[in-house]
Tab-separated table of N, CA, C and O in Angstrom:
chain	number	residue	atom	x	y	z
Z	228	UNK	N	8.803	-55.245	-19.724
Z	228	UNK	CA	7.811	-55.479	-18.582
Z	228	UNK	C	6.970	-53.969	-18.231
Z	228	UNK	O	7.360	-53.168	-18.146
Z	229	UNK	N	5.393	-54.246	-18.718
Z	229	UNK	CA	4.944	-53.141	-18.712
Z	229	UNK	C	4.070	-53.216	-17.274
Z	229	UNK	O	3.332	-54.258	-17.144
Z	230	UNK	N	4.204	-51.969	-16.713
Z	230	UNK	CA	3.456	-52.248	-15.591
Z	230	UNK	C	2.227	-50.988	-15.738
Z	230	UNK	O	2.589	-49.758	-16.150
Z	231	UNK	N	1.086	-51.247	-15.565
Z	231	UNK	CA	-0.024	-50.435	-15.807
Z	231	UNK	C	-0.430	-49.917	-13.896
Z	231	UNK	O	-0.456	-50.978	-13.279
Z	232	UNK	N	-0.753	-48.876	-14.192
Z	232	UNK	CA	-1.083	-48.428	-13.053
Z	232	UNK	C	-2.784	-48.571	-12.771
Z	232	UNK	O	-3.629	-48.225	-13.794
Z	233	UNK	N	-3.169	-48.663	-11.501
Z	233	UNK	CA	-4.894	-49.109	-11.468
Z	233	UNK	C	-5.110	-47.597	-11.631
Z	233	UNK	O	-4.740	-46.690	-11.169
Z	234	UNK	N	-6.675	-47.607	-11.593
Z	234	UNK	CA	-7.416	-46.235	-11.695
Z	234	UNK	C	-7.206	-45.819	-10.217
Z	234	UNK	O	-7.440	-44.457	-10.103
Z	235	UNK	N	-7.172	-46.436	-9.368
Z	235	UNK	CA	-7.089	-46.031	-7.949
Z	235	UNK	C	-5.906	-45.161	-7.648
Z	235	UNK	O	-5.776	-44.112	-6.992
Z	236	UNK	N	-4.696	-45.782	-8.161
Z	236	UNK	CA	-3.372	-45.109	-7.931
Z	236	UNK	C	-3.277	-43.653	-9.022
Z	236	UNK	O	-2.908	-42.698	-8.598
Z	237	UNK	N	-3.983	-43.829	-10.214
Z	237	UNK	CA	-4.047	-42.699	-10.996
Z	237	UNK	C	-4.950	-41.646	-10.244
Z	237	UNK	O	-4.447	-40.360	-10.272
Z	238	UNK	N	-5.800	-41.997	-9.451
Z	238	UNK	CA	-6.681	-40.919	-8.838
Z	238	UNK	C	-6.045	-40.288	-7.558
Z	238	UNK	O	-6.022	-39.331	-7.461
Z	239	UNK	N	-5.618	-41.081	-6.972
Z	239	UNK	CA	-4.797	-40.806	-6.092
Z	239	UNK	C	-3.547	-39.919	-6.146
Z	239	UNK	O	-3.181	-38.722	-5.555
Z	240	UNK	N	-3.013	-40.159	-7.295
Z	240	UNK	CA	-1.614	-39.523	-7.804
Z	240	UNK	C	-2.265	-38.109	-8.382
Z	240	UNK	O	-1.707	-36.789	-7.999
Z	241	UNK	N	-3.414	-38.165	-9.011
Z	241	UNK	CA	-3.675	-36.956	-9.593
Z	241	UNK	C	-4.523	-36.016	-8.501
Z	241	UNK	O	-3.919	-34.630	-8.448
Z	242	UNK	N	-5.154	-36.476	-7.367
Z	242	UNK	CA	-5.405	-35.919	-6.149
Z	242	UNK	C	-4.498	-35.007	-5.620
Z	242	UNK	O	-4.311	-34.095	-5.048
Z	243	UNK	N	-3.111	-35.795	-5.272
Z	243	UNK	CA	-2.025	-35.370	-4.412
Z	243	UNK	C	-1.173	-34.182	-5.561
Z	243	UNK	O	-1.256	-33.134	-4.568
Z	244	UNK	N	-1.456	-34.219	-6.632
Z	244	UNK	CA	-0.781	-33.007	-7.524
Z	244	UNK	C	-1.601	-31.631	-7.531
Z	244	UNK	O	-1.065	-30.714	-7.214
Z	245	UNK	N	-3.058	-32.045	-7.482
Z	245	UNK	CA	-3.825	-31.007	-7.559
Z	245	UNK	C	-3.974	-30.443	-6.086
Z	245	UNK	O	-3.632	-29.072	-5.704
Z	246	UNK	N	-3.748	-31.028	-5.140
Z	246	UNK	CA	-3.327	-30.732	-3.665
Z	246	UNK	C	-2.003	-29.783	-3.461
Z	246	UNK	O	-2.037	-28.844	-2.809
Z	247	UNK	N	-1.016	-30.364	-4.041
Z	247	UNK	CA	0.370	-29.525	-3.956
Z	247	UNK	C	0.105	-28.713	-4.562
Z	247	UNK	O	0.798	-27.589	-4.328
Z	248	UNK	N	-0.477	-28.743	-5.640
Z	248	UNK	CA	-0.205	-27.691	-6.660
Z	248	UNK	C	-1.119	-26.484	-5.893
Z	248	UNK	O	-0.814	-25.100	-5.983
Z	249	UNK	N	-2.260	-26.301	-5.332
Z	249	UNK	CA	-3.098	-25.665	-4.559
Z	249	UNK	C	-2.238	-25.267	-3.685
Z	249	UNK	O	-2.554	-23.819	-2.840
Z	250	UNK	N	-1.673	-26.118	-2.667
Z	250	UNK	CA	-0.872	-25.577	-1.293
Z	250	UNK	C	0.313	-24.484	-2.173
Z	250	UNK	O	0.321	-23.667	-0.937
Z	251	UNK	N	0.682	-24.833	-3.051
Z	251	UNK	CA	1.999	-24.004	-3.560
Z	251	UNK	C	1.285	-22.483	-3.819
Z	251	UNK	O	1.863	-21.599	-3.591
Z	252	UNK	N	0.043	-22.415	-4.519
Z	252	UNK	CA	-0.451	-21.221	-4.808
Z	252	UNK	C	-0.833	-20.590	-3.730
Z	252	UNK	O	-0.707	-19.507	-3.796
Z	253	UNK	N	-1.432	-21.376	-2.658
Z	253	UNK	CA	-1.690	-20.503	-1.528
Z	253	UNK	C	-0.546	-19.930	-0.639
Z	253	UNK	O	-0.496	-18.563	-0.389
Z	254	UNK	N	0.477	-20.904	-0.855
Z	254	UNK	CA	1.872	-19.925	-0.097
Z	254	UNK	C	2.243	-18.991	-1.143
Z	254	UNK	O	2.802	-17.757	-0.367
Z	255	UNK	N	2.079	-18.699	-2.088
Z	255	UNK	CA	2.538	-17.959	-3.081
Z	255	UNK	C	2.026	-16.703	-2.771
Z	255	UNK	O	2.557	-15.529	-2.765
Z	256	UNK	N	0.436	-16.837	-2.547
Z	256	UNK	CA	-0.216	-15.648	-2.360
Z	256	UNK	C	-0.018	-14.808	-1.246
Z	256	UNK	O	-0.275	-13.763	-1.110
Z	257	UNK	N	0.087	-16.059	-0.283
Z	257	UNK	CA	0.291	-15.127	1.409
Z	257	UNK	C	1.581	-14.567	1.282
Z	257	UNK	O	1.575	-13.738	2.215
Z	258	UNK	N	2.452	-14.803	0.548
Z	258	UNK	CA	3.771	-14.008	0.805
Z	258	UNK	C	4.024	-12.754	-0.096
Z	258	UNK	O	4.962	-12.079	-0.092
Z	259	UNK	N	2.831	-12.685	-1.057
Z	259	UNK	CA	2.870	-11.141	-1.405
Z	259	UNK	C	2.248	-10.579	-0.906
Z	259	UNK	O	0.999	-9.875	-1.040
Z	260	UNK	N	3.184	-9.393	-0.313
Z	260	UNK	CA	2.529	-8.574	0.611
Z	260	UNK	C	2.628	-7.038	-0.065
Z	260	UNK	O	2.529	-5.995	0.422
Z	261	UNK	N	3.022	-6.985	-1.356
Z	261	UNK	CA	3.052	-5.770	-2.138
Z	261	UNK	C	1.633	-5.165	-2.823
Z	261	UNK	O	1.153	-6.191	-2.961
Z	262	UNK	N	1.469	-4.064	-2.451
Z	262	UNK	CA	0.262	-3.330	-3.007
Z	262	UNK	C	0.511	-1.750	-3.410
Z	262	UNK	O	1.444	-1.274	-3.052
Z	263	UNK	N	-0.526	-1.294	-4.053
Z	263	UNK	CA	-0.328	-0.077	-4.247
Z	263	UNK	C	-0.812	0.844	-3.153
Z	263	UNK	O	-1.860	-0.020	-2.419
Z	264	UNK	N	-0.543	1.959	-2.979
Z	264	UNK	CA	-0.743	2.851	-1.840
Z	264	UNK	C	-0.868	4.438	-1.883
Z	264	UNK	O	0.143	4.966	-2.821
Z	265	UNK	N	-2.187	4.704	-1.680
Z	265	UNK	CA	-2.356	6.231	-2.297
Z	265	UNK	C	-1.873	6.944	-0.731
Z	265	UNK	O	-1.862	6.705	0.242
Z	266	UNK	N	-1.369	8.443	-1.331
Z	266	UNK	CA	-0.925	9.407	-0.044
Z	266	UNK	C	-1.478	10.681	-0.260
Z	266	UNK	O	-1.905	11.012	-1.348
Z	267	UNK	N	-2.113	11.546	0.736
Z	267	UNK	CA	-2.562	12.699	0.591
Z	267	UNK	C	-2.265	13.472	2.064
Z	267	UNK	O	-1.729	12.773	3.092
Z	268	UNK	N	-2.057	14.948	1.862
Z	268	UNK	CA	-1.839	15.511	3.145
Z	268	UNK	C	-3.124	16.080	3.584
Z	268	UNK	O	-4.165	16.277	2.844
Z	269	UNK	N	-3.299	15.744	4.969
Z	269	UNK	CA	-4.919	15.966	5.529
Z	269	UNK	C	-4.618	16.452	6.678
Z	269	UNK	O	-3.536	16.355	7.472
Z	270	UNK	N	-5.502	16.866	7.333
Z	270	UNK	CA	-5.555	17.329	9.070
Z	270	UNK	C	-5.616	15.869	9.576
Z	270	UNK	O	-5.783	14.854	9.199
Z	271	UNK	N	-6.057	15.978	10.995
Z	271	UNK	CA	-6.013	15.188	11.834
Z	271	UNK	C	-7.381	14.235	11.841
Z	271	UNK	O	-7.290	12.933	12.025
Z	272	UNK	N	-7.988	14.761	11.052
Z	272	UNK	CA	-9.409	14.125	10.661
Z	272	UNK	C	-9.595	13.329	9.456
Z	272	UNK	O	-10.633	12.807	9.387
Z	273	UNK	N	-8.312	13.756	8.799
Z	273	UNK	CA	-8.637	12.768	7.337
Z	273	UNK	C	-9.135	13.517	6.177
Z	273	UNK	O	-9.341	12.944	5.155
Z	274	UNK	N	-9.287	14.873	6.630
Z	274	UNK	CA	-10.036	15.777	5.528
Z	274	UNK	C	-8.698	16.335	4.771
Z	274	UNK	O	-7.748	17.003	5.215
Z	275	UNK	N	-8.634	16.079	3.320
Z	275	UNK	CA	-7.558	16.699	2.482
Z	275	UNK	C	-7.493	18.003	2.536
Z	275	UNK	O	-8.489	18.735	2.531
Z	276	UNK	N	-6.164	18.495	2.548
Z	276	UNK	CA	-5.597	20.169	2.669
Z	276	UNK	C	-4.913	19.936	1.364
Z	276	UNK	O	-4.287	19.073	1.002
Z	277	UNK	N	-4.540	21.060	1.201
Z	277	UNK	CA	-3.386	21.811	0.121
Z	277	UNK	C	-2.172	21.047	0.430
Z	277	UNK	O	-1.599	21.027	1.590
Z	278	UNK	N	-1.434	20.261	-0.515
Z	278	UNK	CA	0.007	19.904	-0.361
Z	278	UNK	C	0.810	20.530	0.308
Z	278	UNK	O	1.663	20.205	1.057
Z	279	UNK	N	0.569	22.025	0.101
Z	279	UNK	CA	1.719	22.885	0.676
Z	279	UNK	C	1.851	22.894	2.036
Z	279	UNK	O	2.860	23.153	2.712
Z	280	UNK	N	0.503	22.309	2.772
Z	280	UNK	CA	0.717	22.148	4.520
Z	280	UNK	C	1.436	21.252	4.721
Z	280	UNK	O	2.036	21.028	5.897
Z	281	UNK	N	2.111	20.231	3.763
Z	281	UNK	CA	2.931	18.888	4.074
Z	281	UNK	C	4.085	19.200	3.578
Z	281	UNK	O	5.158	18.306	3.437
Z	282	UNK	N	4.665	20.465	3.092
Z	282	UNK	CA	5.904	20.686	2.291
Z	282	UNK	C	6.577	21.066	3.550
Z	282	UNK	O	6.607	22.260	3.979
Z	283	UNK	N	7.619	20.513	3.958
Z	283	UNK	CA	8.543	20.864	5.101
Z	283	UNK	C	9.871	21.530	4.400
Z	283	UNK	O	10.832	21.601	5.301
Z	284	UNK	N	10.145	22.192	3.034
Z	284	UNK	CA	11.448	22.365	2.501
Z	284	UNK	C	11.357	24.078	2.615
Z	284	UNK	O	12.026	24.771	1.850
Z	285	UNK	N	10.531	24.628	3.565
Z	285	UNK	CA	10.720	26.209	3.988
Z	285	UNK	C	9.535	26.851	3.073
Z	285	UNK	O	9.138	27.890	3.630
Z	286	UNK	N	9.016	26.195	1.812
Z	286	UNK	CA	7.930	27.027	1.474
Z	286	UNK	C	6.772	26.770	1.677
Z	286	UNK	O	5.978	27.637	1.386
Z	287	UNK	N	6.406	26.078	2.588
Z	287	UNK	CA	5.194	25.640	2.928
Z	287	UNK	C	4.809	25.952	4.419
Z	287	UNK	O	5.209	26.832	5.042
Z	288	UNK	N	3.715	25.546	4.942
Z	288	UNK	CA	3.224	25.562	6.221
Z	288	UNK	C	3.878	24.825	7.128
Z	288	UNK	O	4.589	23.980	6.896
Z	289	UNK	N	4.645	25.486	8.129
Z	289	UNK	CA	5.268	24.962	9.465
Z	289	UNK	C	5.050	24.735	10.529
Z	289	UNK	O	5.359	24.747	11.476
Z	290	UNK	N	3.251	24.665	10.496
Z	290	UNK	CA	3.119	24.291	11.747
Z	290	UNK	C	2.789	23.056	12.020
Z	290	UNK	O	2.903	22.108	11.079
Z	291	UNK	N	2.149	22.406	13.254
Z	291	UNK	CA	1.553	21.034	13.129
Z	291	UNK	C	0.212	21.093	12.694
Z	291	UNK	O	-0.555	21.477	12.335
Z	292	UNK	N	-0.348	19.639	12.932
Z	292	UNK	CA	-1.756	19.355	12.803
Z	292	UNK	C	-1.821	18.963	11.574
Z	292	UNK	O	-3.042	18.539	11.135
Z	293	UNK	N	-0.927	18.803	10.474
Z	293	UNK	CA	-1.172	17.988	9.208
Z	293	UNK	C	-0.223	16.469	9.028
Z	293	UNK	O	0.874	16.714	9.772
Z	294	UNK	N	-0.759	16.068	8.499
Z	294	UNK	CA	-0.133	14.550	8.323
Z	294	UNK	C	-0.214	13.966	6.791
Z	294	UNK	O	-1.113	14.603	6.217
Z	295	UNK	N	0.336	13.110	6.733
Z	295	UNK	CA	0.596	12.390	5.382
Z	295	UNK	C	-0.042	11.076	5.746
Z	295	UNK	O	-0.010	10.070	6.440
Z	296	UNK	N	-1.399	11.160	5.060
Z	296	UNK	CA	-2.151	9.734	5.264
Z	296	UNK	C	-1.905	8.835	4.116
Z	296	UNK	O	-1.678	9.102	3.044
Z	297	UNK	N	-1.991	7.588	4.409
Z	297	UNK	CA	-1.986	6.497	3.344
Z	297	UNK	C	-2.731	5.344	3.351
Z	297	UNK	O	-3.082	4.905	4.747
Z	298	UNK	N	-3.143	4.631	2.452
Z	298	UNK	CA	-3.724	3.352	2.609
Z	298	UNK	C	-3.934	2.814	1.072
Z	298	UNK	O	-3.979	3.403	0.061
Z	299	UNK	N	-4.014	1.254	1.159
Z	299	UNK	CA	-4.220	0.637	-0.298
Z	299	UNK	C	-5.389	1.346	-0.847
Z	299	UNK	O	-5.722	1.026	-1.971
Z	300	UNK	N	-6.593	1.899	-0.015
Z	300	UNK	CA	-7.630	2.001	-0.305
Z	300	UNK	C	-8.091	3.574	-1.239
Z	300	UNK	O	-8.693	3.904	-1.574
Z	301	UNK	N	-6.853	4.053	-0.932
Z	301	UNK	CA	-6.855	5.660	-1.563
Z	301	UNK	C	-6.561	5.450	-2.933
Z	301	UNK	O	-5.454	4.918	-3.428
Z	302	UNK	N	-7.088	6.230	-3.729
Z	302	UNK	CA	-6.900	6.562	-5.368
Z	302	UNK	C	-6.849	7.902	-5.332
Z	302	UNK	O	-6.920	8.733	-4.705
Z	303	UNK	N	-6.039	8.395	-6.610
Z	303	UNK	CA	-5.940	9.673	-6.842
Z	303	UNK	C	-7.377	10.337	-7.360
Z	303	UNK	O	-8.327	9.956	-7.547
Z	304	UNK	N	-7.308	11.713	-7.026
Z	304	UNK	CA	-8.316	12.473	-7.563
Z	304	UNK	C	-8.950	13.119	-6.557
Z	304	UNK	O	-10.115	13.630	-6.717
Z	305	UNK	N	-8.972	12.962	-5.082
Z	305	UNK	CA	-9.450	13.653	-3.963
Z	305	UNK	C	-9.434	14.888	-3.993
Z	305	UNK	O	-8.164	15.132	-3.720
Z	306	UNK	N	-10.412	15.602	-3.960
Z	306	UNK	CA	-10.473	17.067	-3.955
Z	306	UNK	C	-9.954	17.621	-2.377
Z	306	UNK	O	-10.227	16.850	-1.614
Z	307	UNK	N	-9.410	18.789	-2.213
Z	307	UNK	CA	-9.029	19.229	-1.168
Z	307	UNK	C	-10.467	19.502	-0.460
Z	307	UNK	O	-11.365	20.083	-1.088
Z	308	UNK	N	-10.801	19.112	0.767
Z	308	UNK	CA	-12.047	19.040	1.572
Z	308	UNK	C	-12.647	17.725	1.626
Z	308	UNK	O	-13.317	17.820	2.448
Z	309	UNK	N	-12.164	16.750	0.777
Z	309	UNK	CA	-12.852	15.484	0.932
Z	309	UNK	C	-12.177	14.570	2.102
Z	309	UNK	O	-11.137	14.701	2.269
Z	310	UNK	N	-13.244	14.145	2.750
Z	310	UNK	CA	-12.811	12.934	4.078
Z	310	UNK	C	-12.593	11.747	3.446
Z	310	UNK	O	-13.208	11.334	2.563
Z	311	UNK	N	-11.279	11.692	3.761
Z	311	UNK	CA	-10.245	10.351	3.364
Z	311	UNK	C	-11.385	9.035	3.634
Z	311	UNK	O	-11.823	9.035	4.861
Z	312	UNK	N	-11.390	7.899	2.872
Z	312	UNK	CA	-12.254	6.716	3.444
Z	312	UNK	C	-11.436	6.299	4.578
Z	312	UNK	O	-10.169	6.479	4.670
Z	313	UNK	N	-12.249	5.471	5.419
Z	313	UNK	CA	-11.526	5.180	6.740
Z	313	UNK	C	-10.720	3.876	6.565
Z	313	UNK	O	-10.756	3.376	5.498
Z	314	UNK	N	-9.896	3.597	7.481
Z	314	UNK	CA	-9.136	2.549	7.225
Z	314	UNK	C	-7.404	2.867	7.232
Z	314	UNK	O	-6.931	2.140	6.866
Z	315	UNK	N	-7.235	4.239	6.720
Z	315	UNK	CA	-6.053	4.647	6.332
Z	315	UNK	C	-4.910	4.942	7.911
Z	315	UNK	O	-5.429	5.157	8.947
Z	316	UNK	N	-3.944	5.045	7.577
Z	316	UNK	CA	-2.944	5.611	8.590
Z	316	UNK	C	-2.318	6.857	8.301
Z	316	UNK	O	-2.223	7.339	7.285
Z	317	UNK	N	-1.670	7.399	9.275
Z	317	UNK	CA	-1.015	8.555	9.256
Z	317	UNK	C	0.251	8.871	9.591
Z	317	UNK	O	0.513	8.006	10.472
Z	318	UNK	N	1.335	9.390	9.376
Z	318	UNK	CA	2.459	9.959	9.891
Z	318	UNK	C	2.594	11.496	9.985
Z	318	UNK	O	2.090	11.967	8.834
Z	319	UNK	N	3.591	11.980	10.626
Z	319	UNK	CA	3.574	13.308	10.833
Z	319	UNK	C	4.344	13.992	9.234
Z	319	UNK	O	5.111	12.986	8.643
Z	320	UNK	N	3.593	15.123	8.728
Z	320	UNK	CA	4.492	15.299	7.431
Z	320	UNK	C	5.905	15.517	7.499
Z	320	UNK	O	6.649	15.365	6.413
Z	321	UNK	N	6.563	15.921	8.493
Z	321	UNK	CA	8.033	15.935	8.520
Z	321	UNK	C	8.847	14.758	9.084
Z	321	UNK	O	9.733	14.998	9.592
Z	322	UNK	N	8.051	13.900	9.027
Z	322	UNK	CA	8.783	12.638	9.664
Z	322	UNK	C	9.584	11.988	8.386
Z	322	UNK	O	9.200	11.149	7.452
Z	323	UNK	N	10.921	12.190	8.638
Z	323	UNK	CA	11.519	11.729	7.195
Z	323	UNK	C	11.625	10.214	7.162
Z	323	UNK	O	11.846	9.619	6.010
Z	324	UNK	N	11.841	9.621	8.297
Z	324	UNK	CA	12.034	8.082	8.331
Z	324	UNK	C	10.685	7.485	7.774
Z	324	UNK	O	11.051	6.331	6.989
Z	325	UNK	N	9.578	7.964	8.139
Z	325	UNK	CA	8.512	7.348	7.667
Z	325	UNK	C	8.302	7.566	6.171
Z	325	UNK	O	7.982	6.722	5.656
Z	326	UNK	N	8.538	8.797	5.612
Z	326	UNK	CA	8.392	9.045	3.982
Z	326	UNK	C	9.314	8.062	3.493
Z	326	UNK	O	9.029	7.403	2.334
Z	327	UNK	N	10.883	7.695	3.934
Z	327	UNK	CA	11.354	7.093	3.221
Z	327	UNK	C	11.220	5.386	3.358
Z	327	UNK	O	11.142	4.722	2.286
Z	328	UNK	N	10.557	4.900	4.396
Z	328	UNK	CA	9.879	3.791	4.251
Z	328	UNK	C	8.897	3.142	3.216
Z	328	UNK	O	8.812	2.257	2.955
Z	329	UNK	N	8.232	4.268	3.012
Z	329	UNK	CA	7.287	4.377	1.936
Z	329	UNK	C	7.672	4.744	0.581
Z	329	UNK	O	7.128	4.747	-0.523
Z	330	UNK	N	9.100	5.129	0.331
Z	330	UNK	CA	9.553	5.519	-0.791
Z	330	UNK	C	9.191	6.748	-1.220
Z	330	UNK	O	9.533	7.165	-2.709
Z	331	UNK	N	8.703	7.802	-0.380
Z	331	UNK	CA	8.453	9.161	-0.564
Z	331	UNK	C	10.120	9.812	-0.394
Z	331	UNK	O	10.738	9.511	0.247
Z	332	UNK	N	9.971	11.111	-0.818
Z	332	UNK	CA	11.263	11.789	-0.735
Z	332	UNK	C	10.877	12.285	0.502
Z	332	UNK	O	9.965	12.568	1.422
Z	333	UNK	N	12.383	12.061	1.286
Z	333	UNK	CA	12.451	12.359	2.607
Z	333	UNK	C	12.006	13.663	3.410
Z	333	UNK	O	11.861	14.080	4.417
Z	334	UNK	N	11.952	15.049	2.593
Z	334	UNK	CA	11.230	16.076	2.796
Z	334	UNK	C	10.935	16.879	1.185
Z	334	UNK	O	10.700	16.640	0.311
Z	335	UNK	N	10.118	17.698	1.749
Z	335	UNK	CA	9.431	18.624	0.251
Z	335	UNK	C	8.053	18.281	0.436
Z	335	UNK	O	7.364	17.474	1.293
Z	336	UNK	N	7.818	18.622	-0.691
Z	336	UNK	CA	6.273	18.418	-1.053
Z	336	UNK	C	5.939	17.187	-1.869
Z	336	UNK	O	6.814	16.683	-2.384
Z	337	UNK	N	4.870	16.595	-1.340
Z	337	UNK	CA	4.108	15.254	-1.859
Z	337	UNK	C	2.852	15.611	-2.291
Z	337	UNK	O	2.053	15.872	-1.764
Z	338	UNK	N	2.700	15.417	-3.659
Z	338	UNK	CA	1.487	15.837	-4.487
Z	338	UNK	C	0.244	14.722	-3.868
Z	338	UNK	O	0.234	13.660	-3.548
Z	339	UNK	N	-0.673	15.422	-3.670
Z	339	UNK	CA	-1.818	14.711	-3.161
Z	339	UNK	C	-2.200	13.700	-4.333
Z	339	UNK	O	-2.326	13.850	-5.280
Z	340	UNK	N	-2.583	12.367	-3.777
Z	340	UNK	CA	-3.085	11.556	-4.963
Z	340	UNK	C	-1.901	11.020	-5.569
Z	340	UNK	O	-2.080	10.071	-6.462
Z	341	UNK	N	-0.767	11.133	-4.667
Z	341	UNK	CA	0.575	10.211	-5.137
Z	341	UNK	C	0.317	8.923	-4.770
Z	341	UNK	O	-0.244	8.418	-3.778
Z	342	UNK	N	0.398	7.854	-5.807
Z	342	UNK	CA	0.157	6.670	-5.960
Z	342	UNK	C	1.659	5.511	-5.772
Z	342	UNK	O	2.258	6.143	-6.659
Z	343	UNK	N	1.898	5.043	-4.910
Z	343	UNK	CA	3.094	4.307	-4.940
Z	343	UNK	C	2.810	2.759	-4.915
Z	343	UNK	O	2.049	2.268	-4.402
Z	344	UNK	N	3.605	2.257	-5.715
Z	344	UNK	CA	3.443	0.664	-6.234
Z	344	UNK	C	4.024	0.090	-5.711
Z	344	UNK	O	5.415	0.683	-5.346
Z	345	UNK	N	4.163	-1.195	-5.358
Z	345	UNK	CA	4.757	-2.414	-4.575
Z	345	UNK	C	5.256	-2.064	-3.370
Z	345	UNK	O	6.254	-2.110	-2.631
Z	346	UNK	N	4.504	-1.006	-2.330
Z	346	UNK	CA	4.590	-0.941	-1.016
Z	346	UNK	C	4.416	-2.275	-0.103
Z	346	UNK	O	3.627	-3.109	-0.575
Z	347	UNK	N	5.254	-2.471	0.466
Z	347	UNK	CA	5.270	-3.651	1.314
Z	347	UNK	C	4.548	-3.582	2.371
Z	347	UNK	O	4.330	-2.309	3.119
Z	348	UNK	N	3.829	-4.305	2.947
Z	348	UNK	CA	2.803	-4.472	4.040
Z	348	UNK	C	1.418	-4.012	3.783
Z	348	UNK	O	1.057	-3.645	2.547
Z	349	UNK	N	0.992	-4.112	4.747
Z	349	UNK	CA	-0.904	-3.750	4.606
Z	349	UNK	C	-0.882	-2.187	5.248
Z	349	UNK	O	-0.321	-1.754	6.284
Z	350	UNK	N	-1.739	-1.533	4.655
Z	350	UNK	CA	-1.921	0.033	5.367
Z	350	UNK	C	-2.481	-0.452	6.753
Z	350	UNK	O	-3.371	-1.205	7.038
Z	351	UNK	N	-2.458	0.370	7.556
Z	351	UNK	CA	-2.975	0.798	8.877
Z	351	UNK	C	-1.791	0.460	9.900
Z	351	UNK	O	-2.316	0.693	11.178
Z	352	UNK	N	-0.598	0.075	9.460
Z	352	UNK	CA	0.294	-0.198	10.574
Z	352	UNK	C	1.344	0.742	10.721
Z	352	UNK	O	1.560	0.888	11.883
Z	353	UNK	N	1.214	1.997	9.829
Z	353	UNK	CA	2.008	2.904	9.883
Z	353	UNK	C	3.758	2.417	9.937
Z	353	UNK	O	4.658	3.494	9.867
Z	354	UNK	N	3.940	1.196	9.427
Z	354	UNK	CA	5.322	0.874	9.030
Z	354	UNK	C	5.010	0.310	7.729
Z	354	UNK	O	4.146	0.089	7.275
Z	355	UNK	N	6.399	-0.004	7.090
Z	355	UNK	CA	5.988	-0.644	5.712
Z	355	UNK	C	7.495	-0.285	4.926
Z	355	UNK	O	8.535	0.500	5.486
Z	356	UNK	N	7.476	-0.674	3.831
Z	356	UNK	CA	9.204	-0.768	3.400
Z	356	UNK	C	8.771	-0.013	1.904
Z	356	UNK	O	8.452	1.110	1.554
Z	357	UNK	N	9.590	-0.514	0.690
Z	357	UNK	CA	9.875	0.020	-0.390
Z	357	UNK	C	9.064	0.376	-1.569
Z	357	UNK	O	7.783	0.136	-1.233
Z	358	UNK	N	9.439	0.309	-2.506
Z	358	UNK	CA	8.654	1.096	-3.559
Z	358	UNK	C	9.187	0.855	-5.051
Z	358	UNK	O	10.432	0.504	-5.058
Z	359	UNK	N	8.560	0.762	-6.084
Z	359	UNK	CA	9.491	0.562	-7.497
Z	359	UNK	C	8.767	1.785	-8.339
Z	359	UNK	O	9.566	2.069	-8.685
Z	360	UNK	N	7.770	2.344	-8.325
Z	360	UNK	CA	7.277	3.541	-8.886
Z	360	UNK	C	6.514	4.418	-8.034
Z	360	UNK	O	5.890	4.100	-7.188
Z	361	UNK	N	6.169	5.604	-8.782
Z	361	UNK	CA	5.095	6.398	-8.138
Z	361	UNK	C	4.194	6.958	-9.480
Z	361	UNK	O	5.090	7.386	-10.467
Z	362	UNK	N	3.065	7.374	-8.665
Z	362	UNK	CA	2.377	8.403	-10.041
Z	362	UNK	C	1.683	9.521	-9.038
Z	362	UNK	O	1.095	9.044	-8.108
Z	363	UNK	N	1.555	10.735	-9.457
Z	363	UNK	CA	1.219	11.994	-9.131
Z	363	UNK	C	-0.254	12.091	-9.398
Z	363	UNK	O	-0.348	12.553	-10.842
Z	364	UNK	N	-1.365	12.380	-8.465
Z	364	UNK	CA	-2.677	12.327	-9.241
Z	364	UNK	C	-2.794	13.746	-9.173
Z	364	UNK	O	-4.034	14.431	-9.385
Z	365	UNK	N	-1.867	14.844	-8.325
Z	365	UNK	CA	-2.418	16.119	-8.163
Z	365	UNK	C	-1.984	17.083	-8.928
Z	365	UNK	O	-2.220	18.313	-8.919
């Protein structure tokens, strides 16, 4: 017994499959919160300073007023004195827990322009998770 599908059934089945595939793709993209994130040592205004100011391992500056700024918008290569693009977040250079959340060393020097890949979450929240690798731009 051969049953042929009518053109209406074929159209409806094709439309359903396309919608289902599109919905699955949208769900997949929405769940991917991993991104590259750039890190810099900067002052309270977001002006890049020498990374030694954010080295808390004894050899660097041991005062306040310096932060590790981060954002997916930051790229490697910004020189000392450069005002970082808006939209970044910061944490105290000696905040070991925040450093660890972003996959950075919990203490010591972090090279300006370090790019961490697969950082969880969006920049701007001050929270986040793991990493898979890093590149230093400085």
